[in-house]
Amino acid sequence: MKIFVSFFLTSLISLSSFAVPLPGFQYVSPKAKEIQEDDVTFRYVSNDGTFDLACAHVYDSPEASDWDVWCGKGTKMLRQFRVHFLVRQLEHRTLKKSAYEVLYWVIDRDAKKTAFSSTSTWMQFNNLSSLETMSFSQGVENDYAYLTVTLKPRP
């Protein structure tokens, strides 16, 4: 059953990564600005402020935008996650406008039952903007804590 659930979630994530762009927008070439491991940081933070743990990560499957994330290595609070994090830039075909599509989905690998949470976000700008920093938080452990991701792409 665990294998089926894992296969189902991986298939669902792979299929839903290819959403239809906003009307009038087209994706910028995927090779233009691919995310690199050094562009991303993760942190595991409690909602009550009792802990804030740095995380290590590996861009395990770039073609699927999947990351393995370990937080609190060397502590008694080690947490493990599988993360689908995809950021795609779009530009309007005729107007000087840009947009970003962000998919941030977290699978808690330490949960006894498969537990995941997700956010899909579209940001649309009135101009051609370039990304400096983007940061998102996803609730984990029934929102007792959250896993943050920060993206600072190279210029």
Tab-separated table of C-alpha atoms in Angstrom:
chain	number	residue	atom	x	y	z
A	1	MET	CA	0.000	0.000	0.000
A	2	LYS	CA	2.852	2.393	0.879
A	3	ILE	CA	4.400	1.833	-2.558
A	4	PHE	CA	1.074	2.562	-4.265
A	5	VAL	CA	0.553	5.786	-2.280
A	6	SER	CA	4.102	6.915	-3.053
A	7	PHE	CA	3.654	6.107	-6.758
A	8	PHE	CA	0.259	7.852	-6.811
A	9	LEU	CA	1.611	11.010	-5.158
A	10	THR	CA	4.653	11.101	-7.449
A	11	SER	CA	2.428	10.688	-10.502
A	12	LEU	CA	0.023	13.355	-9.274
A	13	ILE	CA	2.860	15.793	-8.612
A	14	SER	CA	4.436	15.148	-12.014
A	15	LEU	CA	1.161	15.595	-13.883
A	16	SER	CA	0.027	18.681	-12.016
A	17	SER	CA	3.355	20.444	-12.526
A	18	PHE	CA	2.265	21.267	-16.026
A	19	ALA	CA	-0.562	23.717	-15.442
A	20	VAL	CA	-2.025	25.929	-18.134
A	21	PRO	CA	-0.458	29.420	-18.040
A	22	LEU	CA	-2.454	32.578	-17.423
A	23	PRO	CA	-4.276	33.942	-20.508
A	24	GLY	CA	-1.879	35.898	-22.724
A	25	PHE	CA	1.218	34.616	-20.899
A	26	GLN	CA	3.813	32.101	-22.004
A	27	TYR	CA	6.521	30.326	-20.059
A	28	VAL	CA	10.024	31.725	-20.350
A	29	SER	CA	12.449	29.125	-21.670
A	30	PRO	CA	12.971	26.512	-18.907
A	31	LYS	CA	16.732	26.632	-19.526
A	32	ALA	CA	16.784	30.412	-18.968
A	33	LYS	CA	16.950	30.325	-15.165
A	34	GLU	CA	16.908	26.854	-13.675
A	35	ILE	CA	16.949	26.679	-9.887
A	36	GLN	CA	20.236	25.437	-8.455
A	37	GLU	CA	20.722	23.809	-5.021
A	38	ASP	CA	22.628	26.864	-3.769
A	39	ASP	CA	19.712	29.173	-4.701
A	40	VAL	CA	17.427	27.573	-2.100
A	41	THR	CA	17.391	27.346	1.708
A	42	PHE	CA	14.939	25.494	3.946
A	43	ARG	CA	14.183	26.011	7.663
A	44	TYR	CA	11.962	24.052	10.047
A	45	VAL	CA	10.328	26.389	12.564
A	46	SER	CA	7.792	25.848	15.349
A	47	ASN	CA	4.784	28.141	15.438
A	48	ASP	CA	5.373	28.932	19.125
A	49	GLY	CA	9.002	29.946	18.585
A	50	THR	CA	10.549	27.144	20.652
A	51	PHE	CA	12.797	25.967	17.803
A	52	ASP	CA	14.178	27.085	14.464
A	53	LEU	CA	16.244	24.401	12.725
A	54	ALA	CA	18.454	24.749	9.689
A	55	CYS	CA	17.899	22.169	6.981
A	56	ALA	CA	20.105	20.380	4.508
A	57	HIS	CA	18.712	19.561	1.086
A	58	VAL	CA	19.469	17.724	-2.112
A	59	TYR	CA	17.856	18.509	-5.454
A	60	ASP	CA	17.154	14.822	-5.870
A	61	SER	CA	15.072	14.962	-9.026
A	62	PRO	CA	15.454	18.270	-10.939
A	63	GLU	CA	13.366	17.052	-13.878
A	64	ALA	CA	10.430	16.644	-11.464
A	65	SER	CA	11.399	19.608	-9.199
A	66	ASP	CA	11.689	17.260	-6.198
A	67	TRP	CA	13.932	17.829	-3.191
A	68	ASP	CA	14.921	15.706	-0.193
A	69	VAL	CA	15.117	17.870	2.936
A	70	TRP	CA	16.517	16.977	6.380
A	71	CYS	CA	16.106	19.411	9.256
A	72	GLY	CA	17.853	19.323	12.622
A	73	LYS	CA	20.668	16.974	11.639
A	74	GLY	CA	22.763	16.122	14.699
A	75	THR	CA	19.890	16.889	17.085
A	76	LYS	CA	17.154	14.752	18.629
A	77	MET	CA	14.666	16.620	16.426
A	78	LEU	CA	15.673	15.265	13.008
A	79	ARG	CA	12.793	15.746	10.532
A	80	GLN	CA	12.635	14.472	6.945
A	81	PHE	CA	10.566	15.812	4.062
A	82	ARG	CA	10.092	15.269	0.354
A	83	VAL	CA	9.425	18.628	-1.284
A	84	HIS	CA	8.104	19.504	-4.712
A	85	PHE	CA	9.235	23.101	-5.309
A	86	LEU	CA	8.821	24.567	-8.757
A	87	VAL	CA	9.063	28.224	-9.795
A	88	ARG	CA	8.390	29.152	-13.398
A	89	GLN	CA	8.563	32.611	-14.906
A	90	LEU	CA	6.080	33.755	-17.522
A	91	GLU	CA	5.942	36.814	-19.774
A	92	HIS	CA	2.947	38.273	-21.540
A	93	ARG	CA	2.971	37.745	-25.308
A	94	THR	CA	2.132	41.348	-26.226
A	95	LEU	CA	2.327	43.491	-23.059
A	96	LYS	CA	5.343	44.246	-20.867
A	97	LYS	CA	4.099	42.131	-17.957
A	98	SER	CA	5.505	39.143	-16.102
A	99	ALA	CA	4.168	36.451	-13.797
A	100	TYR	CA	5.436	33.594	-11.645
A	101	GLU	CA	3.890	30.210	-10.993
A	102	VAL	CA	4.996	28.593	-7.716
A	103	LEU	CA	4.212	25.049	-6.598
A	104	TYR	CA	5.330	24.216	-3.061
A	105	TRP	CA	4.212	20.817	-1.818
A	106	VAL	CA	5.579	19.004	1.228
A	107	ILE	CA	5.366	15.306	2.114
A	108	ASP	CA	6.211	14.588	5.764
A	109	ARG	CA	8.339	11.443	5.686
A	110	ASP	CA	8.244	11.051	9.472
A	111	ALA	CA	4.449	10.870	9.754
A	112	LYS	CA	3.003	7.460	10.615
A	113	LYS	CA	0.334	7.980	7.966
A	114	THR	CA	1.210	9.711	4.705
A	115	ALA	CA	0.848	13.417	5.415
A	116	PHE	CA	1.276	16.173	2.889
A	117	SER	CA	0.347	19.805	2.396
A	118	SER	CA	0.518	21.991	-0.659
A	119	THR	CA	0.313	25.483	-2.025
A	120	SER	CA	0.071	26.602	-5.632
A	121	THR	CA	0.485	30.329	-6.235
A	122	TRP	CA	0.327	32.658	-9.237
A	123	MET	CA	1.822	36.141	-8.998
A	124	GLN	CA	1.175	38.589	-11.800
A	125	PHE	CA	3.010	41.916	-12.222
A	126	ASN	CA	2.204	45.072	-14.211
A	127	ASN	CA	5.767	45.155	-15.530
A	128	LEU	CA	8.652	42.898	-16.482
A	129	SER	CA	10.033	42.186	-13.045
A	130	SER	CA	13.112	40.204	-12.173
A	131	LEU	CA	13.086	38.009	-9.108
A	132	GLU	CA	15.320	38.967	-6.173
A	133	THR	CA	13.932	36.787	-3.351
A	134	MET	CA	10.873	34.622	-2.879
A	135	SER	CA	9.932	32.959	0.427
A	136	PHE	CA	7.103	30.572	1.330
A	137	SER	CA	6.044	28.604	4.403
A	138	GLN	CA	4.069	25.390	4.436
A	139	GLY	CA	2.398	24.119	7.612
A	140	VAL	CA	3.494	20.654	8.766
A	141	GLU	CA	2.603	18.464	11.756
A	142	ASN	CA	-0.993	19.777	11.859
A	143	ASP	CA	0.390	23.334	11.670
A	144	TYR	CA	2.430	22.926	14.853
A	145	ALA	CA	5.448	23.841	12.747
A	146	TYR	CA	6.200	24.969	9.237
A	147	LEU	CA	8.826	24.324	6.600
A	148	THR	CA	10.019	27.526	4.955
A	149	VAL	CA	11.747	27.746	1.610
A	150	THR	CA	13.599	30.805	0.369
A	151	LEU	CA	14.709	31.212	-3.223
A	152	LYS	CA	17.428	33.722	-4.123
A	153	PRO	CA	18.354	33.016	-7.734
A	154	ARG	CA	21.646	34.143	-9.142
A	155	PRO	CA	21.451	37.201	-11.396
